[in-house]
């Protein structure tokens, strides 16, 4: 669109040049005719002949304009006019008035040629005009008009030199003023056109914003029902097969939601309204969560995600967690998609490394073995709606907006992005972001004094990362290649070791465990698996199973801490089925117990969303009532039975904003307690949250509403 607009602007600019040139030619023609009549009357046939020759050339130039040969017409007309007046000035001498040449010198730069597209022509003519003017004045001043070439002196005519000089200056003045006036008129027309285009652009921007807001609302409303009911379904008793099916539906729903968010973010980038919300966030779970989100997709595409988070990085940082997660997901998702086995005919691999970069920055590196990109595609990689390869894009899909949004977010955060790629050799992406460490509780387990033995079954990068990670946690790690190497180790190492078996080959892992146990009976094992349906966690008192591709470093450290007795009681964990996140369960149980004494009013006109919110509140343990519009909700609220109101913003009869206004007015009149009100809206555009708060609401949730987000918001406001 920008290229089309640029082409349109140039064509209009060129058209103005053509019209101005035609005007100059016609003006010259009109002003020349009286002079021919005058010179004929005074029997000054030489000047009349020169002007007649000029008229013939002007007419010929106008014919060329008429035939559409605009550039040729302008070049021909200007060249012949300059030559005509140069010759006339030379042969007619001092009375020839070299002032005529000034017209071309003054008019040439802005009337005849476009500097953007015809600068070479313009420069050549400038040089010719300056040269002609210099020679003409030289002939006049030095009186060399007859000494260089033999030419008969002009016969006596009735032409008055004084009248001729005055009339000539008057003619030049009229012509220059006319051309300048016409140029001002053309400029004013261009300004008016630009003003109209600006108004139309603003109207189009407003229309686009309204359209996106409407589409966001219309799409997110059914999405709320879809995602909400999936979460409700996941809380029921499902078989393994049903769990996988529900997981696929959930991933598909959130993929669709990401596409919607990309489109909305692209509109914010276009409008310059992409913003950040800085807060304190724990770095490791955020990075690991991005990798874990894509593990199902990577499995389906035959790609291994390998991840390492430098243990020297601070545990807590100040950043926009949502935007940072969006950057990581976009870049990691691209690496996975374009490294798929279908595209490369080999096992795909994407490595993600989080570490400290130069200058103390936070550096993320993504390296894949995918199809790569040529320099041609790399140059236009950040153009909206562009994919590196049309054929591969048909296989992997995508909007082509991810990298555009990603770069905008990185620049907004004060960072940089660098991409290196070659066809068939994969792609490397490096992102540097400012790193602002903040204080926060440490969740890294203390493994001081522990002895760990790791079988060297991976590559050098994995071995180095494992060593750095465990050393930072305080453990000492020894690498062995075969079981026999254990016999050569010091007894202090083999007395109560934690043995890591980093292989996805289950048979090999079991064989190694049996062989090591024969040499070190007190050994405990951390085993790895890439099977998503596996029962991760404690398998027995001496074995813990964690996932790989991606391997969560926090999960590895937790497994070692559990096996060493430094994190919970092993027997109790086994009895609970190897559940890892016991703290989250305890927090949920506490929330459920406290929720029993609170009553919530839900104002929602969409029946599906009523069912979704009702089920979600039931899972969280909150008793509630449903109102189908704002008027009904206001009547129910007036009973004084409700501790909090959840309201949709757009409802018939009375919307959420009007409902809030009425509740706040009645609270003021009755001097009653403040009722927390949470807006639930499908409008996710910038400014909606601020609008809700400005209308007197206490919180804002965008559809689709996830149970965790709803619980956190309720806990915050009801506490």
XYZ file of C-alpha atoms in Angstrom:
719
model
C 0.000 0.000 0.000
C 2.850 2.388 0.844
C 4.467 1.678 -2.524
C 1.175 2.332 -4.298
C 0.772 5.576 -2.346
C 4.335 6.628 -3.215
C 3.697 5.884 -6.887
C 0.451 7.854 -6.775
C 2.157 10.836 -5.109
C 4.935 10.844 -7.720
C 2.475 10.640 -10.598
C 0.569 13.609 -9.177
C 3.833 15.529 -8.703
C 4.924 14.722 -12.256
C 1.504 15.742 -13.557
C 1.912 19.128 -11.857
C 5.313 19.551 -13.534
C 3.799 18.713 -16.924
C 0.883 21.117 -16.472
C 3.250 23.882 -15.330
C 5.526 23.299 -18.312
C 2.564 23.464 -20.688
C 1.462 26.651 -18.998
C 4.928 28.181 -19.460
C 4.944 27.235 -23.148
C 1.479 28.681 -23.720
C 2.370 31.850 -21.770
C 5.473 32.310 -23.891
C 3.373 31.845 -27.030
C 0.792 34.427 -25.975
C 3.381 37.004 -24.930
C 5.446 36.459 -28.108
C 2.646 37.348 -30.531
C 2.454 41.083 -29.576
C 6.202 41.334 -29.987
C 6.099 39.907 -33.515
C 3.430 42.439 -34.400
C 5.501 45.238 -32.920
C 8.735 44.224 -34.683
C 6.895 43.791 -37.973
C 5.399 47.266 -37.593
C 8.843 48.747 -36.895
C 10.333 46.721 -39.783
C 12.709 44.963 -37.385
C 12.452 41.735 -39.362
C 15.452 40.078 -37.706
C 13.877 40.122 -34.269
C 10.520 39.257 -35.764
C 12.139 36.303 -37.558
C 13.791 35.061 -34.376
C 10.505 35.260 -32.481
C 8.647 33.571 -35.335
C 11.169 30.732 -35.178
C 10.560 30.576 -31.397
C 6.787 30.380 -31.945
C 7.175 27.504 -34.384
C 9.156 25.583 -31.784
C 6.615 26.402 -29.073
C 3.807 25.082 -31.250
C 5.821 21.933 -31.983
C 6.451 21.464 -28.244
C 2.714 21.800 -27.559
C 2.032 19.160 -30.206
C 4.459 16.831 -28.397
C 2.614 17.545 -25.145
C -0.635 16.705 -26.907
C 0.810 13.404 -28.128
C 1.805 12.460 -24.569
C 5.559 12.842 -25.102
C 5.831 15.108 -22.083
C 9.472 14.612 -21.185
C 10.611 15.014 -24.814
C 8.412 18.106 -25.156
C 9.902 19.767 -22.087
C 13.480 18.980 -23.094
C 12.921 20.106 -26.688
C 11.128 23.325 -25.777
C 13.633 24.436 -23.183
C 16.682 23.522 -25.304
C 15.403 25.320 -28.418
C 14.324 28.394 -26.437
C 17.719 28.686 -24.789
C 19.502 28.253 -28.138
C 17.185 30.749 -29.862
C 17.723 33.513 -27.335
C 21.413 32.783 -27.061
C 21.828 33.160 -30.861
C 19.582 36.224 -30.897
C 21.517 37.836 -28.102
C 24.804 37.135 -29.864
C 23.816 38.550 -33.260
C 21.761 41.472 -32.043
C 24.399 42.618 -29.617
C 23.896 45.090 -26.817
C 20.350 45.914 -27.849
C 19.478 42.239 -27.673
C 18.893 42.487 -23.888
C 20.484 39.508 -22.290
C 17.882 39.805 -19.513
C 15.851 37.288 -21.488
C 18.165 34.500 -20.413
C 17.327 35.212 -16.755
C 13.845 33.822 -17.242
C 15.212 30.343 -17.811
C 17.664 30.711 -14.959
C 14.823 31.647 -12.592
C 12.144 29.312 -13.850
C 14.125 26.164 -14.532
C 14.660 24.790 -11.011
C 11.029 24.714 -9.914
C 8.836 24.797 -13.010
C 10.015 22.249 -15.501
C 11.607 19.144 -14.021
C 11.140 16.860 -11.015
C 14.231 16.739 -8.800
C 13.273 13.303 -7.490
C 13.092 11.559 -10.873
C 14.732 13.912 -13.407
C 17.637 15.384 -11.506
C 20.217 14.528 -14.199
C 18.228 16.456 -16.810
C 17.808 19.363 -14.415
C 21.531 19.514 -13.632
C 22.448 19.433 -17.339
C 20.050 22.284 -18.153
C 21.232 24.327 -15.195
C 24.754 24.010 -16.529
C 23.642 24.963 -20.069
C 21.698 27.984 -18.840
C 24.595 29.230 -16.732
C 27.016 28.736 -19.629
C 24.704 30.455 -22.114
C 24.118 33.354 -19.738
C 27.828 33.751 -19.115
C 28.653 33.759 -22.847
C 25.776 36.093 -23.694
C 26.808 38.634 -21.102
C 30.423 38.282 -22.205
C 29.492 39.035 -25.824
C 27.434 42.007 -24.702
C 29.967 43.489 -22.298
C 32.985 42.906 -24.523
C 31.119 43.977 -27.689
C 32.269 40.783 -29.378
C 29.055 40.087 -31.265
C 30.536 41.040 -34.673
C 34.255 40.664 -34.102
C 34.202 36.850 -33.805
C 31.987 36.147 -36.769
C 31.434 38.252 -39.867
C 27.788 39.291 -39.827
C 26.265 42.334 -41.468
C 25.224 45.076 -39.153
C 21.510 45.280 -38.483
C 19.794 47.801 -40.726
C 18.311 50.896 -39.207
C 14.918 50.280 -37.754
C 12.301 52.395 -36.054
C 12.698 50.390 -32.855
C 13.388 52.614 -29.857
C 16.101 51.037 -27.671
C 14.616 52.606 -24.518
C 11.099 51.447 -25.322
C 12.423 48.045 -26.300
C 14.328 47.657 -23.019
C 11.349 48.786 -20.912
C 8.859 46.583 -22.747
C 11.180 43.625 -22.572
C 11.603 43.968 -18.806
C 7.844 44.365 -18.452
C 7.265 41.209 -20.481
C 9.754 39.230 -18.403
C 8.166 40.512 -15.196
C 4.663 39.552 -16.369
C 5.848 36.099 -17.404
C 7.721 35.445 -14.173
C 4.828 36.700 -12.036
C 2.398 34.554 -14.045
C 4.537 31.477 -13.650
C 5.037 32.074 -9.928
C 1.298 32.692 -9.466
C 0.511 29.500 -11.320
C 3.064 27.618 -9.280
C 1.525 28.988 -6.057
C -1.891 27.876 -7.286
C -0.607 24.393 -8.064
C 1.102 24.241 -4.670
C -2.106 25.317 -2.953
C -4.008 22.630 -4.838
C -1.442 20.067 -3.686
C -1.755 21.324 -0.098
C -5.543 21.089 -0.259
C -5.259 17.570 -1.655
C -2.871 16.625 1.166
C -5.281 18.077 3.745
C -8.147 16.080 2.246
C -5.998 12.937 2.246
C -5.078 13.562 5.906
C -8.731 13.942 6.881
C -9.623 10.802 4.962
C -6.726 8.977 6.613
C -7.915 9.998 10.083
C -11.442 8.907 9.226
C -10.097 5.599 7.920
C -8.029 5.137 11.090
C -11.080 5.766 13.253
C -13.142 3.399 11.116
C -10.412 0.756 11.352
C -10.239 1.158 15.123
C -14.012 0.796 15.437
C -13.964 -2.208 13.127
C -11.186 -3.912 15.106
C -12.934 -3.192 18.382
C -16.141 -4.656 17.022
C -14.386 -7.703 15.565
C -12.476 -8.203 18.814
C -15.737 -8.209 20.729
C -17.534 -10.490 18.284
C -14.692 -13.032 18.097
C -13.711 -13.013 21.765
C -17.281 -13.575 22.947
C -17.544 -17.120 21.499
C -13.855 -17.677 22.295
C -14.658 -17.019 25.938
C -17.188 -19.808 25.824
C -14.776 -22.157 24.083
C -11.736 -21.571 26.320
C -13.804 -21.336 29.478
C -15.586 -24.629 28.921
C -12.291 -26.331 28.036
C -10.921 -25.306 31.425
C -14.099 -26.539 33.089
C -13.796 -29.831 31.200
C -10.189 -30.246 32.318
C -11.299 -30.221 35.964
C -13.477 -33.319 35.424
C -12.318 -36.943 35.480
C -10.868 -37.612 32.025
C -9.093 -40.616 30.600
C -5.610 -40.210 29.154
C -7.029 -40.220 25.631
C -9.647 -37.609 26.518
C -6.989 -35.462 28.180
C -4.933 -35.448 24.978
C -8.011 -34.542 22.912
C -8.930 -31.700 25.263
C -5.309 -30.537 25.211
C -5.389 -30.379 21.415
C -8.618 -28.348 21.494
C -7.096 -26.012 24.088
C -3.933 -25.460 22.025
C -6.002 -24.784 18.906
C -8.174 -22.289 20.779
C -5.179 -20.394 22.116
C -3.524 -20.456 18.681
C -6.610 -18.740 17.295
C -6.508 -16.282 20.168
C -2.862 -15.499 19.397
C -3.777 -14.707 15.792
C -6.463 -12.323 17.010
C -3.977 -10.665 19.372
C -1.427 -10.347 16.539
C -3.961 -8.504 14.394
C -4.874 -6.169 17.252
C -1.218 -5.545 18.106
C -0.466 -4.825 14.442
C -3.123 -2.114 14.510
C -1.502 -0.675 17.649
C 1.910 -0.669 15.937
C 0.368 1.136 12.965
C -1.203 3.720 15.276
C 1.907 4.048 17.467
C -0.072 2.976 20.556
C 1.767 -0.190 21.526
C 2.495 0.241 25.228
C 4.306 -1.471 28.111
C 3.295 -2.218 31.695
C 6.413 -2.803 33.791
C 6.102 -4.975 36.878
C 8.162 -7.310 39.027
C 8.355 -10.811 37.553
C 10.214 -14.049 38.183
C 12.374 -14.650 35.130
C 12.891 -18.438 35.130
C 9.207 -19.522 35.218
C 8.372 -16.965 32.523
C 11.015 -18.293 30.126
C 10.252 -21.934 30.896
C 6.526 -21.287 30.479
C 7.058 -19.984 26.934
C 8.955 -23.156 25.994
C 6.390 -25.384 27.675
C 3.548 -23.703 25.779
C 5.077 -24.831 22.490
C 6.037 -28.363 23.470
C 2.896 -29.939 21.949
C 3.417 -28.046 18.693
C 7.095 -28.990 18.586
C 6.245 -32.662 19.162
C 3.778 -32.625 16.283
C 6.355 -31.026 13.975
C 9.221 -33.320 14.959
C 11.282 -30.587 16.612
C 13.259 -30.761 19.856
C 13.313 -27.612 21.976
C 16.487 -27.319 24.039
C 16.635 -24.598 26.638
C 19.189 -23.266 29.080
C 18.730 -20.381 31.480
C 22.057 -19.064 32.773
C 22.053 -19.577 36.568
C 23.934 -16.273 36.935
C 20.870 -14.347 35.763
C 18.845 -12.635 38.510
C 15.755 -14.542 39.616
C 13.512 -11.447 39.593
C 13.514 -8.596 37.067
C 11.423 -5.518 36.257
C 9.807 -5.815 32.830
C 6.482 -6.231 31.046
C 5.929 -9.982 31.546
C 3.167 -10.268 28.961
C 5.181 -8.545 26.255
C 8.390 -10.441 27.094
C 6.476 -13.709 26.912
C 5.026 -12.595 23.564
C 8.535 -11.944 22.189
C 9.800 -15.328 23.329
C 6.757 -17.169 21.964
C 6.965 -15.463 18.571
C 10.664 -16.163 18.069
C 10.571 -19.682 19.465
C 7.434 -20.479 17.454
C 9.120 -19.326 14.233
C 12.127 -21.532 14.968
C 9.874 -24.541 15.569
C 7.696 -23.988 12.496
C 10.544 -23.554 10.034
C 12.583 -26.441 11.481
C 9.787 -28.986 11.180
C 10.626 -32.435 9.921
C 8.170 -31.979 7.051
C 10.197 -29.045 5.728
C 13.732 -30.325 6.393
C 13.383 -34.136 6.244
C 15.453 -34.382 9.441
C 15.027 -34.085 13.181
C 14.363 -30.435 13.904
C 16.080 -28.652 16.766
C 15.701 -25.206 18.311
C 18.076 -24.045 21.046
C 17.040 -21.199 23.339
C 19.622 -19.650 25.639
C 18.956 -16.928 28.211
C 22.138 -15.317 29.551
C 23.819 -12.053 30.384
C 24.895 -10.187 27.286
C 27.386 -7.376 26.689
C 26.917 -4.386 28.950
C 24.902 -6.396 31.456
C 21.949 -6.803 29.092
C 19.523 -9.709 29.118
C 20.311 -11.729 25.988
C 18.091 -14.356 24.398
C 19.585 -16.491 21.630
C 17.536 -18.723 19.356
C 19.324 -21.099 16.999
C 17.550 -23.607 14.756
C 18.519 -26.074 12.022
C 15.590 -25.170 9.795
C 15.239 -24.147 6.163
C 16.859 -20.749 6.698
C 16.393 -17.659 4.533
C 18.103 -15.996 1.620
C 19.428 -12.457 1.940
C 16.595 -11.272 -0.307
C 13.932 -12.523 2.089
C 15.971 -11.470 5.118
C 15.881 -7.869 3.852
C 12.057 -7.785 3.899
C 11.591 -10.014 6.928
C 10.043 -7.265 9.038
C 7.519 -6.193 6.403
C 3.934 -6.861 7.537
C 2.194 -9.947 6.137
C 5.492 -11.302 4.769
C 6.760 -14.884 5.128
C 10.209 -16.029 4.115
C 8.963 -18.618 1.662
C 5.519 -18.974 0.105
C 5.689 -22.761 -0.203
C 6.752 -23.314 3.389
C 4.225 -20.742 4.592
C 1.401 -22.790 3.132
C 2.585 -25.662 5.325
C 3.183 -23.777 8.585
C 0.617 -20.969 8.321
C 0.774 -17.725 10.275
C -0.278 -14.127 9.745
C 3.155 -12.741 8.880
C 2.733 -10.176 11.687
C 4.688 -11.882 14.470
C 8.136 -10.517 13.652
C 6.802 -7.026 12.927
C 5.186 -6.914 16.362
C 8.221 -8.552 17.973
C 10.644 -5.962 16.616
C 8.317 -3.128 17.679
C 8.109 -4.553 21.207
C 11.887 -5.039 21.439
C 12.542 -1.476 20.301
C 9.876 -0.191 22.696
C 11.707 -1.984 25.513
C 14.963 -0.329 24.463
C 16.491 -3.485 22.991
C 17.808 -4.756 19.676
C 17.266 -7.803 17.482
C 19.752 -9.337 15.073
C 19.017 -12.175 12.628
C 21.549 -14.241 10.679
C 20.392 -16.905 8.254
C 21.394 -18.902 5.194
C 19.232 -21.157 3.007
C 19.338 -24.731 4.280
C 21.553 -23.862 7.247
C 19.050 -22.557 9.750
C 18.579 -19.230 11.463
C 20.139 -17.531 14.494
C 18.281 -14.759 16.300
C 19.828 -12.649 19.057
C 17.768 -10.326 21.222
C 19.351 -7.927 23.704
C 17.094 -6.243 26.265
C 17.900 -3.949 29.190
C 18.216 -5.971 32.397
C 16.853 -4.450 35.598
C 17.260 -6.848 38.520
C 14.947 -6.479 41.524
C 14.774 -8.145 44.919
C 12.539 -11.144 45.413
C 12.358 -14.473 47.231
C 14.719 -17.142 45.939
C 13.071 -20.354 44.741
C 16.329 -22.082 43.797
C 16.840 -25.113 46.055
C 20.054 -25.286 48.029
C 22.010 -28.351 46.868
C 25.212 -27.514 48.737
C 27.392 -30.535 49.376
C 25.456 -32.910 47.133
C 27.370 -35.241 44.842
C 25.876 -35.804 41.410
C 26.977 -38.197 38.686
C 25.839 -37.424 35.155
C 26.194 -39.838 32.261
C 27.715 -37.980 29.336
C 25.039 -38.922 26.802
C 24.425 -35.484 25.287
C 26.576 -32.977 23.406
C 29.136 -30.521 24.754
C 26.635 -27.658 25.064
C 24.269 -29.753 27.195
C 27.113 -31.022 29.378
C 28.443 -27.507 29.932
C 24.979 -26.180 30.761
C 24.281 -29.003 33.198
C 27.570 -28.384 34.984
C 26.975 -24.641 35.311
C 23.441 -25.171 36.590
C 24.315 -27.704 39.277
C 27.450 -25.871 40.367
C 25.465 -22.663 40.841
C 23.010 -24.588 43.064
C 25.930 -25.827 45.180
C 26.209 -29.424 43.947
C 29.333 -31.097 42.637
C 28.840 -32.994 39.384
C 31.054 -35.686 37.874
C 30.604 -36.850 34.286
C 31.047 -40.504 33.294
C 30.671 -42.236 29.940
C 30.130 -45.862 30.977
C 29.101 -47.675 34.160
C 32.660 -48.947 34.710
C 33.829 -45.340 35.229
C 31.887 -45.236 38.512
C 34.168 -47.874 40.047
C 37.128 -45.519 39.577
C 35.451 -42.649 41.437
C 36.160 -41.673 45.022
C 33.953 -43.342 47.645
C 32.745 -39.931 48.832
C 31.149 -39.484 45.411
C 29.577 -42.925 45.173
C 28.323 -43.193 48.743
C 24.946 -41.394 48.246
C 25.028 -40.005 44.704
C 22.243 -38.478 42.621
C 22.676 -40.031 39.168
C 21.392 -38.226 36.074
C 20.492 -40.357 33.031
C 19.865 -37.824 30.229
C 18.505 -40.141 27.552
C 14.999 -40.635 26.139
C 15.708 -44.337 25.447
C 13.711 -45.986 28.239
C 15.374 -49.408 27.860
C 18.855 -47.928 28.025
C 17.898 -45.800 31.006
C 16.583 -48.848 32.935
C 19.697 -50.858 32.116
C 21.975 -48.085 33.349
C 19.939 -47.724 36.550
C 20.274 -51.449 37.331
C 24.001 -51.464 36.557
C 24.739 -48.374 38.662
C 22.666 -49.671 41.598
C 24.832 -52.822 41.642
C 27.913 -50.619 42.204
C 26.323 -47.878 44.337
C 23.336 -49.311 46.241
C 22.381 -45.925 47.748
C 22.243 -44.153 44.386
C 19.106 -42.249 43.411
C 18.223 -41.504 39.819
C 16.811 -38.675 37.743
C 15.522 -40.091 34.492
C 14.263 -38.221 31.437
C 11.409 -38.810 28.994
C 9.974 -37.049 25.940
C 6.661 -38.925 26.171
C 4.081 -36.298 27.106
C 1.633 -38.838 28.512
C 4.206 -40.203 30.966
C 3.508 -39.910 34.703
C 6.192 -37.439 35.673
C 7.380 -37.088 39.213
C 8.456 -39.659 41.785
C 8.389 -43.191 40.388
C 9.816 -44.759 43.542
C 11.877 -43.703 46.543
C 15.025 -43.713 44.450
C 13.770 -42.568 41.015
C 12.309 -39.301 39.725
C 11.098 -38.822 36.110
C 11.231 -35.403 34.421
C 10.520 -34.305 30.882
C 13.061 -33.389 28.238
C 12.786 -31.317 25.029
C 12.391 -28.932 26.664
C 13.963 -29.767 29.995
C 12.875 -27.344 32.713
C 15.901 -26.448 34.827
C 13.658 -25.708 37.781
C 12.147 -29.185 37.465
C 15.597 -30.796 37.381
C 16.718 -28.939 40.518
C 13.448 -29.771 42.239
C 13.862 -33.472 41.392
C 17.381 -33.526 42.853
C 16.175 -31.670 45.947
C 13.326 -34.183 46.450
C 15.570 -37.240 46.027
C 18.116 -35.794 48.438
C 15.414 -35.130 51.035
C 15.806 -31.355 50.867
C 12.321 -30.666 49.468
C 9.444 -32.446 51.148
C 8.962 -35.954 52.448
C 9.410 -38.623 49.754
C 6.882 -41.016 51.320
C 4.242 -38.304 51.511
C 4.861 -37.271 47.894
C 4.558 -40.865 46.734
C 1.281 -41.247 48.628
C -0.053 -38.085 46.891
C 0.787 -39.511 43.488
C 3.949 -37.546 42.784
C 2.193 -34.166 42.539
C 4.810 -31.430 42.200
C 2.990 -28.148 42.631
C 1.653 -28.756 46.134
C 1.886 -25.089 47.047
C -0.538 -24.152 44.270
C -3.033 -26.770 45.519
C -2.769 -25.481 49.068
C -3.369 -21.923 47.877
C -6.433 -23.022 45.901
C -7.841 -24.946 48.857
C -7.444 -21.875 51.069
C -9.162 -19.695 48.484
C -12.058 -22.147 48.231
C -12.560 -22.228 51.969
C -12.648 -18.449 52.254
C -14.917 -18.037 49.240
C -17.859 -19.836 50.840
C -18.904 -16.719 52.784
C -18.937 -14.364 49.767
C -21.651 -13.716 47.163
C -20.980 -12.592 43.598
C -23.385 -11.049 41.072
C -22.684 -11.777 37.387
C -24.166 -9.422 34.762
C -23.856 -11.062 31.325
C -26.303 -11.158 28.401
C -24.690 -13.988 26.410
C -26.070 -17.353 27.521
C -22.877 -19.288 26.742
C -20.771 -16.846 28.722
C -23.254 -17.094 31.597
C -22.677 -20.856 31.677
C -18.890 -20.432 31.437
C -18.648 -17.890 34.271
C -21.048 -19.897 36.400
C -18.964 -23.056 36.005
C -15.721 -21.200 36.674
C -17.099 -19.636 39.855
C -18.394 -23.014 40.978
C -14.928 -24.520 40.530
C -13.440 -21.651 42.560
C -16.100 -22.120 45.207
C -17.889 -18.772 44.932
C -21.702 -18.697 45.282
C -23.232 -16.393 42.686
C -26.323 -15.174 40.853
C -26.770 -14.351 37.160
C -28.395 -11.218 35.685
C -29.013 -11.079 31.922
C -28.655 -7.281 31.573
C -27.605 -4.216 33.510
C -31.122 -3.245 34.585
C -31.746 -6.685 36.088
C -28.317 -6.580 37.749
C -29.013 -3.173 39.325
C -32.269 -4.467 40.784
C -30.539 -7.536 42.251
C -27.634 -5.474 43.611
C -30.073 -3.183 45.427
C -30.958 -6.088 47.700
C -27.564 -5.692 49.387
C -26.704 -9.389 49.198
C -23.650 -9.177 46.947
C -19.996 -8.612 47.837
C -18.743 -8.170 44.258
C -20.100 -7.588 40.741
C -18.765 -9.160 37.554
C -20.221 -7.303 34.578
C -19.955 -7.403 30.819
C -19.456 -3.942 29.344
C -21.843 -4.298 26.389
C -25.373 -5.419 27.251
C -28.899 -4.465 26.160
C -31.184 -2.138 28.181
C -28.290 -1.037 30.432
C -24.620 -1.738 29.720
C -21.827 -2.313 32.215
C -20.720 1.320 32.257
C -24.234 2.574 33.002
C -24.644 -0.122 35.662
C -21.419 0.977 37.357
C -22.446 4.629 37.244
C -25.801 3.856 38.869
C -24.230 1.678 41.586
C -21.702 4.382 42.438
C -24.462 7.028 42.529
C -26.656 4.941 44.837
C -23.687 4.132 47.093
C -23.046 7.870 47.481
C -26.727 8.646 48.161
C -27.078 5.866 50.753
C -23.597 6.381 52.192
C -23.188 2.626 51.672
C -20.062 0.443 51.412
C -18.050 0.293 48.204
C -18.878 -2.747 46.033
C -15.929 -4.001 43.943
C -16.862 -4.181 40.246
C -14.854 -6.147 37.692
C -15.372 -5.500 33.989
C -15.364 -8.533 31.714
C -15.198 -7.394 28.107
C -14.321 -8.786 24.716
C -12.775 -5.470 23.673
C -9.032 -5.973 24.080
C -7.928 -2.764 22.343
C -5.664 -0.204 23.999
C -7.451 2.156 26.362
C -10.306 -0.172 27.319
C -8.843 -0.951 30.762
C -8.296 2.764 31.456
C -11.859 3.477 30.328
C -13.239 0.876 32.743
C -11.241 2.246 35.687
C -12.219 5.790 34.744
C -15.909 4.808 34.841
C -15.572 3.673 38.453
C -14.791 -0.023 38.032
C -12.132 -1.700 40.169
C -10.708 -4.266 37.731
C -10.681 -5.442 34.153
C -10.538 -8.885 32.529
C -10.431 -9.478 28.778
C -12.297 -12.398 27.250
C -11.644 -15.255 27.092
C -11.294 -15.326 30.872
C -9.034 -18.034 32.268
C -9.798 -19.495 35.683
C -6.382 -18.545 37.070
C -6.792 -14.890 36.020
C -10.317 -14.780 37.432
C -9.167 -16.311 40.727
C -6.276 -13.851 41.063
C -8.514 -10.864 40.385
C -11.166 -12.035 42.828
C -8.580 -12.768 45.504
C -7.080 -9.301 45.086
C -10.354 -7.391 45.318
C -12.053 -9.532 47.973
C -9.056 -9.589 50.287
